[in-house]
Tab-separated table of C-alpha atoms in Angstrom:
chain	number	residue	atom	x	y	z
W	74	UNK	CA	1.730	-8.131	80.010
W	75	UNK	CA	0.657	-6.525	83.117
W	76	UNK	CA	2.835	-9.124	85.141
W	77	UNK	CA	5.940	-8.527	83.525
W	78	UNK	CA	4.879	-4.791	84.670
W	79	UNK	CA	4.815	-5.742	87.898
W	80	UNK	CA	7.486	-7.275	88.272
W	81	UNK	CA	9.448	-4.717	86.620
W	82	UNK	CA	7.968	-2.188	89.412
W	83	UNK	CA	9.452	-5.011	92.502
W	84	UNK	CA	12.323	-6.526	90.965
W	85	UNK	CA	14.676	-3.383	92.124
W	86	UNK	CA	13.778	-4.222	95.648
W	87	UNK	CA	15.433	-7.338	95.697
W	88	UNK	CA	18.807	-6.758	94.737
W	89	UNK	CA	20.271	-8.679	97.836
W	90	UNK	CA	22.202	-11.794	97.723
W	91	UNK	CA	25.878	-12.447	97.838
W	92	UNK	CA	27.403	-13.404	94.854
W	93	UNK	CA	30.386	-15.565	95.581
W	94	UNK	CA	32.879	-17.355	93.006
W	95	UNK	CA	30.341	-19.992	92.107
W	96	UNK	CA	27.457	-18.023	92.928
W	97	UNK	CA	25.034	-17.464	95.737
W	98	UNK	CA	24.858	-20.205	98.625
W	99	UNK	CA	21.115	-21.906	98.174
W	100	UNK	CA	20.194	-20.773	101.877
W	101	UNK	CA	21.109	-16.973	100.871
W	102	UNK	CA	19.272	-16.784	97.534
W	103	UNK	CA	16.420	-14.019	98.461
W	104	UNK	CA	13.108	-14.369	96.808
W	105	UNK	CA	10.980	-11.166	97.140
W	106	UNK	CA	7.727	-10.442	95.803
W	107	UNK	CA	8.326	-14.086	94.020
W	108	UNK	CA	11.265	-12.820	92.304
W	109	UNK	CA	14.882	-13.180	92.458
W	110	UNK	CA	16.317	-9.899	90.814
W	111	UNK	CA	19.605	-10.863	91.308
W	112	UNK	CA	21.530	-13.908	88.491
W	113	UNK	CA	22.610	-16.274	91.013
W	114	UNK	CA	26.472	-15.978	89.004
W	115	UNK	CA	28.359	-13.319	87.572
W	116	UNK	CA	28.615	-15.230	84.322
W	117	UNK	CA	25.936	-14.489	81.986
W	118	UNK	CA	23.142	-18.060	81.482
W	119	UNK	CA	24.112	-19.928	78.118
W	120	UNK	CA	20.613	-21.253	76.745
W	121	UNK	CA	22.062	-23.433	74.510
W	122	UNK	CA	23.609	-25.502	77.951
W	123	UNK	CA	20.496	-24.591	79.376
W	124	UNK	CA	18.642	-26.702	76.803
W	125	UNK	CA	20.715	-29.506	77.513
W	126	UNK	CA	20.495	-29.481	81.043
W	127	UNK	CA	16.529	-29.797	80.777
W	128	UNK	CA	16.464	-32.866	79.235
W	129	UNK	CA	19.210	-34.641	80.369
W	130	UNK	CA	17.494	-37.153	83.356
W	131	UNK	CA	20.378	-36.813	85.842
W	132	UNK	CA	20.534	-32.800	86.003
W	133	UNK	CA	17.172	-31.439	84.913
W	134	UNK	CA	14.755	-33.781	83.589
W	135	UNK	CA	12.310	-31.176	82.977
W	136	UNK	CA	10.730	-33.017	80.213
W	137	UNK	CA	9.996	-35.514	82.856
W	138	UNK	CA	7.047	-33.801	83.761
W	139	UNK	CA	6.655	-30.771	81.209
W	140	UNK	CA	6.054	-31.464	77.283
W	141	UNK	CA	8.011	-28.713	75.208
W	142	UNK	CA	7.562	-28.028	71.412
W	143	UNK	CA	11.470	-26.985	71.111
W	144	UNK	CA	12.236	-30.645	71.731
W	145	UNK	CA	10.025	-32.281	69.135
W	146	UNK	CA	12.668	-34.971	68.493
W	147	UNK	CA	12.711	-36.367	72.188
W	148	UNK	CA	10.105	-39.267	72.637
W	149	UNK	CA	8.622	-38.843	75.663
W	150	UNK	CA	6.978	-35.590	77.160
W	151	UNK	CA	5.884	-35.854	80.584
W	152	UNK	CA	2.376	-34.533	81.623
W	153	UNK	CA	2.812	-33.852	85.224
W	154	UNK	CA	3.297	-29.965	84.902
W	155	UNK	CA	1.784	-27.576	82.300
W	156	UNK	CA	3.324	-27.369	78.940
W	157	UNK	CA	6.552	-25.066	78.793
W	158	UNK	CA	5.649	-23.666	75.314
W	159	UNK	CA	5.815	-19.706	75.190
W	160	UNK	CA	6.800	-20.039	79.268
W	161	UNK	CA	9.623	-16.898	77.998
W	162	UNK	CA	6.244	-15.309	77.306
W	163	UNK	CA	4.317	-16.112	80.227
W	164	UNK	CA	6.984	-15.157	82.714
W	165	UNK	CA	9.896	-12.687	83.547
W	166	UNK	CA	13.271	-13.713	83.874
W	167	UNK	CA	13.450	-12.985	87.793
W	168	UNK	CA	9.931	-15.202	88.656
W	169	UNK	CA	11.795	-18.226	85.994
W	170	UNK	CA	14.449	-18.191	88.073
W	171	UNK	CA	12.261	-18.801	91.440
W	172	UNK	CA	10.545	-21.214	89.929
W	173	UNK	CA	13.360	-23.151	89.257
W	174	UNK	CA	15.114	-22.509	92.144
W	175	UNK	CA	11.792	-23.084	94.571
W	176	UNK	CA	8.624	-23.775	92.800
W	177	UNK	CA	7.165	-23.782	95.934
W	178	UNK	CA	7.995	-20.013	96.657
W	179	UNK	CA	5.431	-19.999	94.298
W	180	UNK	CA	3.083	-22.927	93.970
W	181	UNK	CA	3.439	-23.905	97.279
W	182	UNK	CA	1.802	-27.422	97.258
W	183	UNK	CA	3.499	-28.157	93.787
W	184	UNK	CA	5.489	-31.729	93.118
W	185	UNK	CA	8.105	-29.899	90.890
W	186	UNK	CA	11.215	-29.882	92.863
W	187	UNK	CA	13.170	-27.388	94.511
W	188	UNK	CA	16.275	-27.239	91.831
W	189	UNK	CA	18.567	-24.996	94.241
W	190	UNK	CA	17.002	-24.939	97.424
W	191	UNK	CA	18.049	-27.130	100.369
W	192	UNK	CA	14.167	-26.704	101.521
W	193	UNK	CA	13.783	-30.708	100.732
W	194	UNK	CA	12.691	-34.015	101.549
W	195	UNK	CA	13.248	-36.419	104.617
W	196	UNK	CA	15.558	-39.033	104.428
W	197	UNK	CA	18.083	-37.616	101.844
W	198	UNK	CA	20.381	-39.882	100.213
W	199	UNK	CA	23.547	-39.725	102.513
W	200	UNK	CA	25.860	-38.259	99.025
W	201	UNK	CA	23.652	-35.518	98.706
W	202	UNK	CA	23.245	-34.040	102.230
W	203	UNK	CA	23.508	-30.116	101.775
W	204	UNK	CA	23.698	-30.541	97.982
W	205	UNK	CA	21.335	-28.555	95.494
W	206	UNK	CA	20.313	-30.831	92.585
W	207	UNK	CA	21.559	-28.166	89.944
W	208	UNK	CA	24.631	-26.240	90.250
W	209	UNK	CA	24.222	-21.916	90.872
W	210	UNK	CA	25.384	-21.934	86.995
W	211	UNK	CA	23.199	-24.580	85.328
W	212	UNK	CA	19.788	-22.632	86.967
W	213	UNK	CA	21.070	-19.657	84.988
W	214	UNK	CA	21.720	-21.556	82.149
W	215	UNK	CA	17.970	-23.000	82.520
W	216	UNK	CA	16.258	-19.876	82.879
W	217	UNK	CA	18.164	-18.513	79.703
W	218	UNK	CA	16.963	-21.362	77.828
W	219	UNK	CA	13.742	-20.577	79.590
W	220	UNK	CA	13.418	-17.081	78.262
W	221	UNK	CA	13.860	-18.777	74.199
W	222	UNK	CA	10.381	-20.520	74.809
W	223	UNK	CA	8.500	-17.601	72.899
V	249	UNK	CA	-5.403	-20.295	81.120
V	250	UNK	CA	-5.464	-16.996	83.441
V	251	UNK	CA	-2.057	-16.526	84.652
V	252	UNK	CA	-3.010	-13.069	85.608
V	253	UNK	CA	-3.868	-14.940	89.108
V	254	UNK	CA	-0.126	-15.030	89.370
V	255	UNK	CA	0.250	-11.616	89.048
V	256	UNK	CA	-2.382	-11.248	92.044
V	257	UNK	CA	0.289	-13.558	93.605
V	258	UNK	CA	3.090	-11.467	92.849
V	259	UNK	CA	1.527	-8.306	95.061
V	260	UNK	CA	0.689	-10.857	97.882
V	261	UNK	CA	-2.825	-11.872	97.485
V	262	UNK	CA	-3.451	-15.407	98.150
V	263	UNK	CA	-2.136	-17.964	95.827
V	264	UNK	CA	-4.624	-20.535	94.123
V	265	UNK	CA	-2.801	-22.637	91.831
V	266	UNK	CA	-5.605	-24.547	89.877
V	267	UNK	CA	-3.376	-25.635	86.379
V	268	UNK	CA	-4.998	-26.790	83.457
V	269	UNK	CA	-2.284	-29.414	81.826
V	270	UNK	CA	-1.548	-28.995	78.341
V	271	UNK	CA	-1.838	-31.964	77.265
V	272	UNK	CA	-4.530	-34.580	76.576
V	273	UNK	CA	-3.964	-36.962	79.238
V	274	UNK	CA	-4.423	-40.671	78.604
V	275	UNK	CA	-5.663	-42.161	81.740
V	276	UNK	CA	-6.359	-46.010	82.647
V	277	UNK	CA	-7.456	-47.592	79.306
V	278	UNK	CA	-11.133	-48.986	79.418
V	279	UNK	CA	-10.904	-53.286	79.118
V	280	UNK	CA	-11.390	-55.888	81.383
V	281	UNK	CA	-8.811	-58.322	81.948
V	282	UNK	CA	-10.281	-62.316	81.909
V	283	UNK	CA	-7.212	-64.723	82.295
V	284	UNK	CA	-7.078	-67.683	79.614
V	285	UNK	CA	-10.597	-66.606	78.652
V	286	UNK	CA	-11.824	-67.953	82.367
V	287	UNK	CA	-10.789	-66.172	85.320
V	288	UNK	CA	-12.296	-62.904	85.588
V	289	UNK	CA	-10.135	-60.273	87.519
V	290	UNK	CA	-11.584	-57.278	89.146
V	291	UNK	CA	-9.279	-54.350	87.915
V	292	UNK	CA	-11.991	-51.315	88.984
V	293	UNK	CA	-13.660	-51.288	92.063
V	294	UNK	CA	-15.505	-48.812	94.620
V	295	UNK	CA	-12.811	-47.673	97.397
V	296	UNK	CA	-12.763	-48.451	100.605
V	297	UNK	CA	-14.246	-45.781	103.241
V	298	UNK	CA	-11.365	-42.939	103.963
V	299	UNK	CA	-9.934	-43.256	100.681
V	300	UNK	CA	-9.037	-40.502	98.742
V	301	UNK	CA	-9.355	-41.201	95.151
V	302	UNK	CA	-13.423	-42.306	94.085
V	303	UNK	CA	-12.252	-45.928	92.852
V	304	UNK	CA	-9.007	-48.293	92.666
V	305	UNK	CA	-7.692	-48.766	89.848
V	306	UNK	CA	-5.417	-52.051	88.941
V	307	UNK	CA	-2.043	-51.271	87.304
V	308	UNK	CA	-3.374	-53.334	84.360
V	309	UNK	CA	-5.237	-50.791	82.973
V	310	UNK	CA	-2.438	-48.334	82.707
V	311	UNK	CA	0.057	-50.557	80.741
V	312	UNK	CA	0.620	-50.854	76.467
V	313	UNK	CA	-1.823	-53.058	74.749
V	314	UNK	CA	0.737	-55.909	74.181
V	315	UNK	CA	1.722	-55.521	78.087
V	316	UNK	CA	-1.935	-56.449	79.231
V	317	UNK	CA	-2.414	-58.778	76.505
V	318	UNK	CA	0.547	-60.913	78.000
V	319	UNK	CA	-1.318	-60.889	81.411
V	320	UNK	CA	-4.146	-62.272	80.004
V	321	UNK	CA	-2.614	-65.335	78.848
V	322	UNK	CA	-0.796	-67.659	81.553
V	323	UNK	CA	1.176	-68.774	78.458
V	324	UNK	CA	2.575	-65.458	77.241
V	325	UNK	CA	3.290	-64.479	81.205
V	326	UNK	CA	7.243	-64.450	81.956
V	327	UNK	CA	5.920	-64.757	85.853
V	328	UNK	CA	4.413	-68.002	85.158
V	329	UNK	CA	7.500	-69.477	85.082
V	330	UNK	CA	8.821	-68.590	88.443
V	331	UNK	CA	4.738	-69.532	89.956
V	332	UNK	CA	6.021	-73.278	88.695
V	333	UNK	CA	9.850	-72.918	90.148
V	334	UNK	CA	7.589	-71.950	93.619
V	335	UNK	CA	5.137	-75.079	92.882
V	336	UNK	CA	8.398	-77.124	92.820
V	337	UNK	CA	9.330	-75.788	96.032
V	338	UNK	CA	6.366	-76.277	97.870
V	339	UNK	CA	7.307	-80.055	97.252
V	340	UNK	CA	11.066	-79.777	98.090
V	341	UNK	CA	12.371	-81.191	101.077
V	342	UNK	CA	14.656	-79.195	103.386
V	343	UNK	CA	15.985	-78.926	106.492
V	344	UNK	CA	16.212	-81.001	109.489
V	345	UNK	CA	12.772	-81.497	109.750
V	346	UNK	CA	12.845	-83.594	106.435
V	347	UNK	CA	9.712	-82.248	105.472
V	348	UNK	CA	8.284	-79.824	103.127
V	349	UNK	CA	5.377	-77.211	102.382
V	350	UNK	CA	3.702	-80.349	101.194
V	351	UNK	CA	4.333	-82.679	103.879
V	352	UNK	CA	2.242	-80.632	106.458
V	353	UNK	CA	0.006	-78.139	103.789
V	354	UNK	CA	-0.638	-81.246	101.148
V	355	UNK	CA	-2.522	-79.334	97.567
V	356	UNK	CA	-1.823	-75.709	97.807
V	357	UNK	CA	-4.570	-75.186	95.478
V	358	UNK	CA	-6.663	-76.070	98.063
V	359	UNK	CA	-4.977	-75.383	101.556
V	360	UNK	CA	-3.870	-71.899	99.891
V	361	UNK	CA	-6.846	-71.012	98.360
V	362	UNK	CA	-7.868	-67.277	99.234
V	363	UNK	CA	-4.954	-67.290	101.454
V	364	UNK	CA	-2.647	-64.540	99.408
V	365	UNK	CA	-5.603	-62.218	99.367
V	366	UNK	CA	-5.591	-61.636	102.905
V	367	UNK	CA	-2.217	-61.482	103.864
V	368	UNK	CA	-0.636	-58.700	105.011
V	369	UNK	CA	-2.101	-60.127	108.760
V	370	UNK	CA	-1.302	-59.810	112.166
V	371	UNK	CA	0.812	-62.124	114.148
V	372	UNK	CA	0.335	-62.190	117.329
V	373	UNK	CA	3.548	-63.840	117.842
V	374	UNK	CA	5.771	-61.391	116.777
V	375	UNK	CA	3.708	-58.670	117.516
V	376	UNK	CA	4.080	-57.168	113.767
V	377	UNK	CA	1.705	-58.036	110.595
V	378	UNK	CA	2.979	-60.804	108.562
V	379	UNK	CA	3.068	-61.105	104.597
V	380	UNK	CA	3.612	-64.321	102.836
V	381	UNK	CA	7.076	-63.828	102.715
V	382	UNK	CA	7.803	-63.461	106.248
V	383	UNK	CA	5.020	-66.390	106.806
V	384	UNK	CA	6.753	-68.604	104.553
V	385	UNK	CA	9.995	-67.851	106.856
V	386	UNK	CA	8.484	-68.786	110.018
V	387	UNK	CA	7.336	-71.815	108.724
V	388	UNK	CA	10.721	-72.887	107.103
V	389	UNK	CA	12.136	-71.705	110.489
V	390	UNK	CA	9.821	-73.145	112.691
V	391	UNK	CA	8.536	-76.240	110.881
V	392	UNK	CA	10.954	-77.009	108.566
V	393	UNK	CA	14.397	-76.384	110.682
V	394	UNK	CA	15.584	-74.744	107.648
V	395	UNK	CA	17.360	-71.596	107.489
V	396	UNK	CA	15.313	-68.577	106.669
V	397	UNK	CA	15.179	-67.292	102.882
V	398	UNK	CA	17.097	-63.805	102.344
V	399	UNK	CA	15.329	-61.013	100.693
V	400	UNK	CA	14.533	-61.807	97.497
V	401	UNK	CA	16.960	-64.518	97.649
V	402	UNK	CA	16.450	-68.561	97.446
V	403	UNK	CA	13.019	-69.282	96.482
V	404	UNK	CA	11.613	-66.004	97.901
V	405	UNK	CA	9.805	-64.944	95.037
V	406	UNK	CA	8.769	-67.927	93.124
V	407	UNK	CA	7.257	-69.105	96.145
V	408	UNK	CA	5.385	-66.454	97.488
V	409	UNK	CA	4.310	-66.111	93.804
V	410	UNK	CA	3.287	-69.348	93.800
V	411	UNK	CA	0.861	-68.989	97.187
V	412	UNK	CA	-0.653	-65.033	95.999
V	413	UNK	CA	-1.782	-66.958	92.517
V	414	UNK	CA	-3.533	-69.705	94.340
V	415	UNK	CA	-5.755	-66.489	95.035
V	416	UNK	CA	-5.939	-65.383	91.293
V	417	UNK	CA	-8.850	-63.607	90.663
V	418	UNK	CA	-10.479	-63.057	94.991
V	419	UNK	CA	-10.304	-59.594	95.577
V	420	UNK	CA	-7.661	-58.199	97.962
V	421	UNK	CA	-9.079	-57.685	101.951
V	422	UNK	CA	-7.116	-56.830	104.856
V	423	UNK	CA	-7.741	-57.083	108.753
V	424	UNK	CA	-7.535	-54.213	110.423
V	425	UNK	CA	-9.657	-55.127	113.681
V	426	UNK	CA	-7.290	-57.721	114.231
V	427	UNK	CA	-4.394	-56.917	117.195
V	428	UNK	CA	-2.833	-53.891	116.449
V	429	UNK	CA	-3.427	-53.661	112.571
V	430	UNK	CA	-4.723	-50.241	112.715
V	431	UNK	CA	-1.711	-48.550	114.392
V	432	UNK	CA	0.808	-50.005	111.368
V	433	UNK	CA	-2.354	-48.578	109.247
V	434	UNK	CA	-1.670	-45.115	110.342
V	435	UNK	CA	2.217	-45.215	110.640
V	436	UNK	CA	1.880	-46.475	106.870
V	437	UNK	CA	-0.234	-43.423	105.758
V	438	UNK	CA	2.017	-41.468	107.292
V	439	UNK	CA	4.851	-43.158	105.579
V	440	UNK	CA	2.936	-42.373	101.892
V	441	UNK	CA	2.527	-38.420	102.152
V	442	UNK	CA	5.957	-38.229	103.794
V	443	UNK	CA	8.082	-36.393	101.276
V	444	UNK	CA	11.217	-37.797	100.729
V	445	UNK	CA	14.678	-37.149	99.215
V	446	UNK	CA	16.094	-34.491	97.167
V	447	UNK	CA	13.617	-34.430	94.791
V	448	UNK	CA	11.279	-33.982	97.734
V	449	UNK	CA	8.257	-36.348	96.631
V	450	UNK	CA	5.725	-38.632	97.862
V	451	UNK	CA	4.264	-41.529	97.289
V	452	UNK	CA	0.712	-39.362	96.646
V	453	UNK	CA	2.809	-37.053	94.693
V	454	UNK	CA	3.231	-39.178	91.807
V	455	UNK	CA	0.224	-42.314	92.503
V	456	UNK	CA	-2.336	-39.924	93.792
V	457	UNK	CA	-2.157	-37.012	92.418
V	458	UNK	CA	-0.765	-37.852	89.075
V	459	UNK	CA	-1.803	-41.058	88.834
V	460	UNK	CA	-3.199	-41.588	84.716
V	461	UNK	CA	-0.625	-39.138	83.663
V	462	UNK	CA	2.892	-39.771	81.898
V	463	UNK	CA	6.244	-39.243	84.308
V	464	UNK	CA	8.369	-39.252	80.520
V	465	UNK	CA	7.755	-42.500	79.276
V	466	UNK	CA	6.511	-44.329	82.415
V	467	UNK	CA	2.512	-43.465	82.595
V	468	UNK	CA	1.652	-43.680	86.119
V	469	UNK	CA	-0.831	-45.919	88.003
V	470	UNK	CA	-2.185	-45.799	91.340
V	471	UNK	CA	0.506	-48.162	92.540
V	472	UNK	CA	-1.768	-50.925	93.758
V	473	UNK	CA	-0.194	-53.685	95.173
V	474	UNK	CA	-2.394	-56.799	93.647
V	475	UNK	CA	-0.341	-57.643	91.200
V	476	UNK	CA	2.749	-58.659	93.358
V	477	UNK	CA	5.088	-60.360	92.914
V	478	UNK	CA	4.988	-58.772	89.610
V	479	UNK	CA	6.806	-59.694	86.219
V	480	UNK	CA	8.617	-56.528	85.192
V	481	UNK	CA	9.025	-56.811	81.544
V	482	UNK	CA	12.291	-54.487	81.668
V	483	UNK	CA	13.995	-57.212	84.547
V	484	UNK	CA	12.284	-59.954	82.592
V	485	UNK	CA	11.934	-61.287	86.264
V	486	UNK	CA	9.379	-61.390	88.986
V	487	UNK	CA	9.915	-58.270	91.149
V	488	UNK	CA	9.126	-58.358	95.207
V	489	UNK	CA	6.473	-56.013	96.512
V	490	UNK	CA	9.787	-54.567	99.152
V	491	UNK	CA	11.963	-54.089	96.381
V	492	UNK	CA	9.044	-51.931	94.385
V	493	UNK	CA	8.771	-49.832	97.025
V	494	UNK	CA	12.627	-49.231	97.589
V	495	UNK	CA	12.708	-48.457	94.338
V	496	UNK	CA	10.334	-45.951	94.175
V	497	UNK	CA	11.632	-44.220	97.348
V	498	UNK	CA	15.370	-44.279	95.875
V	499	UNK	CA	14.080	-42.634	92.915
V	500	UNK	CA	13.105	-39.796	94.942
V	501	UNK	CA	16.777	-39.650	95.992
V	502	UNK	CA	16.436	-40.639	99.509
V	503	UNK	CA	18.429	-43.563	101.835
V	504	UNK	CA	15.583	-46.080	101.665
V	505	UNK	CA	14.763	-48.750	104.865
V	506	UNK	CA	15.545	-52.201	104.733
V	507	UNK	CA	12.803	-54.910	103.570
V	508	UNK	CA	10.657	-56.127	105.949
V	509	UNK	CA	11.657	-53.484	108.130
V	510	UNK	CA	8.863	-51.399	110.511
V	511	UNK	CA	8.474	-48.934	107.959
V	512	UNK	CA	8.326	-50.960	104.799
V	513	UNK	CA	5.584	-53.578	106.443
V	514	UNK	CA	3.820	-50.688	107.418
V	515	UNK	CA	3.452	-49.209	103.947
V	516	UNK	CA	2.599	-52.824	102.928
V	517	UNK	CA	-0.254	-52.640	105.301
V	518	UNK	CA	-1.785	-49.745	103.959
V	519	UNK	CA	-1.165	-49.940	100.882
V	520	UNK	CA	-2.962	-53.176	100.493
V	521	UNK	CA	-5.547	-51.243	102.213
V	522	UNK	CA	-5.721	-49.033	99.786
V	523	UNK	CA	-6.100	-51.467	97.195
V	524	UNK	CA	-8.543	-53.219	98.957
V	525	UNK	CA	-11.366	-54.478	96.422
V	526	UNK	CA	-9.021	-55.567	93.215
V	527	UNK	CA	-8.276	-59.006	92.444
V	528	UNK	CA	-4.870	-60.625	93.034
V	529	UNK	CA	-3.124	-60.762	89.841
V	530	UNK	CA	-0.037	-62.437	90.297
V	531	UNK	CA	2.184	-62.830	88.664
V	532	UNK	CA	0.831	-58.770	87.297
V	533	UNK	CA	2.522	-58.052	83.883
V	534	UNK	CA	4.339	-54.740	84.019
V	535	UNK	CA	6.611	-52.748	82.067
């Protein structure tokens, strides 16, 4: 409770980033006080594409590493990170949408990747030089489904 | 949980991320792994000075019941079938040499005994350490006059599966006095907490530090390299040691090196290292 407080009181002081037609470039997103303030898009997240997104092993594959009670009916619940149930609760809107953008803005020695940050590995595969792994659009759509785990 | 810590974050006080999973985590499964009810295999032992994690831990002990069942009998092993495609190798004649493994190295049982165990090595001929299959190379090269095996081509596999199980059972130890073993040694560390690819990960990122914990379905081990070459249950075919490790690295969505290259011989090198203390299992079971 007191964090989404505090957030509240910082998130104004981030309202920076330039929104263009598909949404802010990864190397212009600005985190402050761990939060982006700022939807990466104009267009509004959709949770229920957001949902899909986290399972599905080519965009997401959150439930690679995170178990989450909404998906009951999936088999296989990774361990690697923390449970995501009640993570809507946990966290405000503008710190979901760091952590999936940059966990390590945040837990900066953490294995979960960097889902729109170009802050990455050596040795990328040649195809994806300069490429985020999820689009401006599908992190919003991930944080809205975020914000349903109550 | 306190996640008011991250609040403490939030206004710039130092971050200490200390997470609590959620989950029960399985972990290695406790049984000990005797092969056709006579070879004992060493699947825990004390690590080696400088290692990270408190013991090694074979691969065994993180796979399904039925999975380690199959190791433990020769007959229900899918790998034992390419161990006797190598042991009809060893016999083959080829080349212009007209000779064979056999012709110079007569019973591998005996002439390859303990052999596998040791191997990564250093060669002072080619200045680089050595694994079987390069080994096996220089002698179809040099003694044989026959052309050199591809990667994981010809009888690559089967027959370097057929010299590691001649060592079934004698726990893995590598040379590092020897030449210049300890410089590949710490390129090959280096090489394991490198991050790599988009998905920016390590090899310690998912065998060290998450090692006994589930990646989806795939519960991860401390990817120990005893068991090579392994029979992967989902190829339903042995699986090279190189070809592990470019898998892993492509997985992390990164260009990967070439087997046998510097880099890949180097990881060899210390991951064997690390390793150092298990028994060689191969042909390992895996899923």
């Amino acid at each position: 409770m007191i964090r989404r407080l505090i957030v509240g009181c910082c998130a104004g002081l981030a309202l920076s980033g330039i929104v263009v037609a598909d949404g802010v470039a990864p190397d212009a997103v600005e985190i402050e006080n761990l939060a982006i303030a700022t939807p990466l898009t104009s267009t509004v997240g959709n949770a229920e594409e957001g949902k899909k997104i986290f399972a599905n092993r080519k965009l997401g594959n959150c439930l690679a590493c995170h178990a989450n009670s909404d998906m009951a009916d999936q088999l296989f619940h990774g361990e690697v990170g923390p449970s995501l149930d009640g993570a809507g609760t946990r966290w405000q809107p503008e710190i979901l949408r760091t952590i999936v953008v940059n966990a390590k803005a945040i837990f900066p020695e953490t294995v979960m990747p960097g889902f729109y940050s170009l802050d990455v590995g050596a040795d990328v595969r040649k195809d994806l030089i300069g490429k985020t792994i999820l689009s401006a659009q599908q992190v919003e759509d991930v944080v809205a489904y975020l914000e349903t785990l109550k | 949980m306190n996640y008011s810590r991250f609040i403490a974050a939030g206004l710039g006080v130092a971050i200490t991320t200390t997470f609590v999973a959620a989950t029960v985590v399985a972990g290695p499964v406790e049984d000990t792994l005797v092969i056709d009810d006579e070879i004992e295999i060493i699947t825990r032992a004390p690590s080696s000075e400088g290692h990270p994690l408190p013991e090694v831990i074979s691969g065994w002990h993180y796979r399904t019941d039925s999975t380690r069942a199959m190791e433990a009998d020769s007959f229900a092993n899918g790998g034992m079938l390419g161990v006797e495609q190598g042991a009809a190798l060893w016999s083959t004649v080829e080349g212009s040499e007209g000779k064979s493994c056999e012709s110079c190295h007569q019973d591998a049982a005996t002439s390859m005994a303990g052999v596998g165990a040791i191997y990564p090595k250093w060669h002072e001929e080619s200045g680089r350490p050595m694994n079987i299959e390069l080994r096996i190379n220089a002698c179809r090269v040099d003694n044989m006059g026959a052309e050199p095996y591809k990667f994981d081509k010809g009888g690559q596999k089967p027959l370097t599966a057929f010299i590691k199980h001649q060592s079934l059972g004698e726990p893995v130890k590598v040379n590092l006095e020897e030449g210049e073993m300890q410089k590949w040694w710490e390129a090959g560390k280096e090489l394991y907490y490198k991050r790599t690819g988009q998905l920016n990960l390590s090899c310690a990122s998912c065998h060290e530090l998450n090692n006994g914990k589930h990646i989806r379905a795939d519960h991860l081990s401390q990817g120990n390299v005893n068991g090579f070459p392994t029979y992967r249950l989902k190829q339903g075919n042995l699986i090279s040691l190189h070809n592990r490790f470019r898998g892993c690295i492509r997985d992390t969505r990164a260009e990967f090196p070439d087997a046998f290259s510097d880099d890949l011989m180097a990881l060899e090198v210390y991951t064997t290292w690390r390793g150092q203390g298990l028994s060689v299992e191969t042909p390992a079971v895996r899923q």
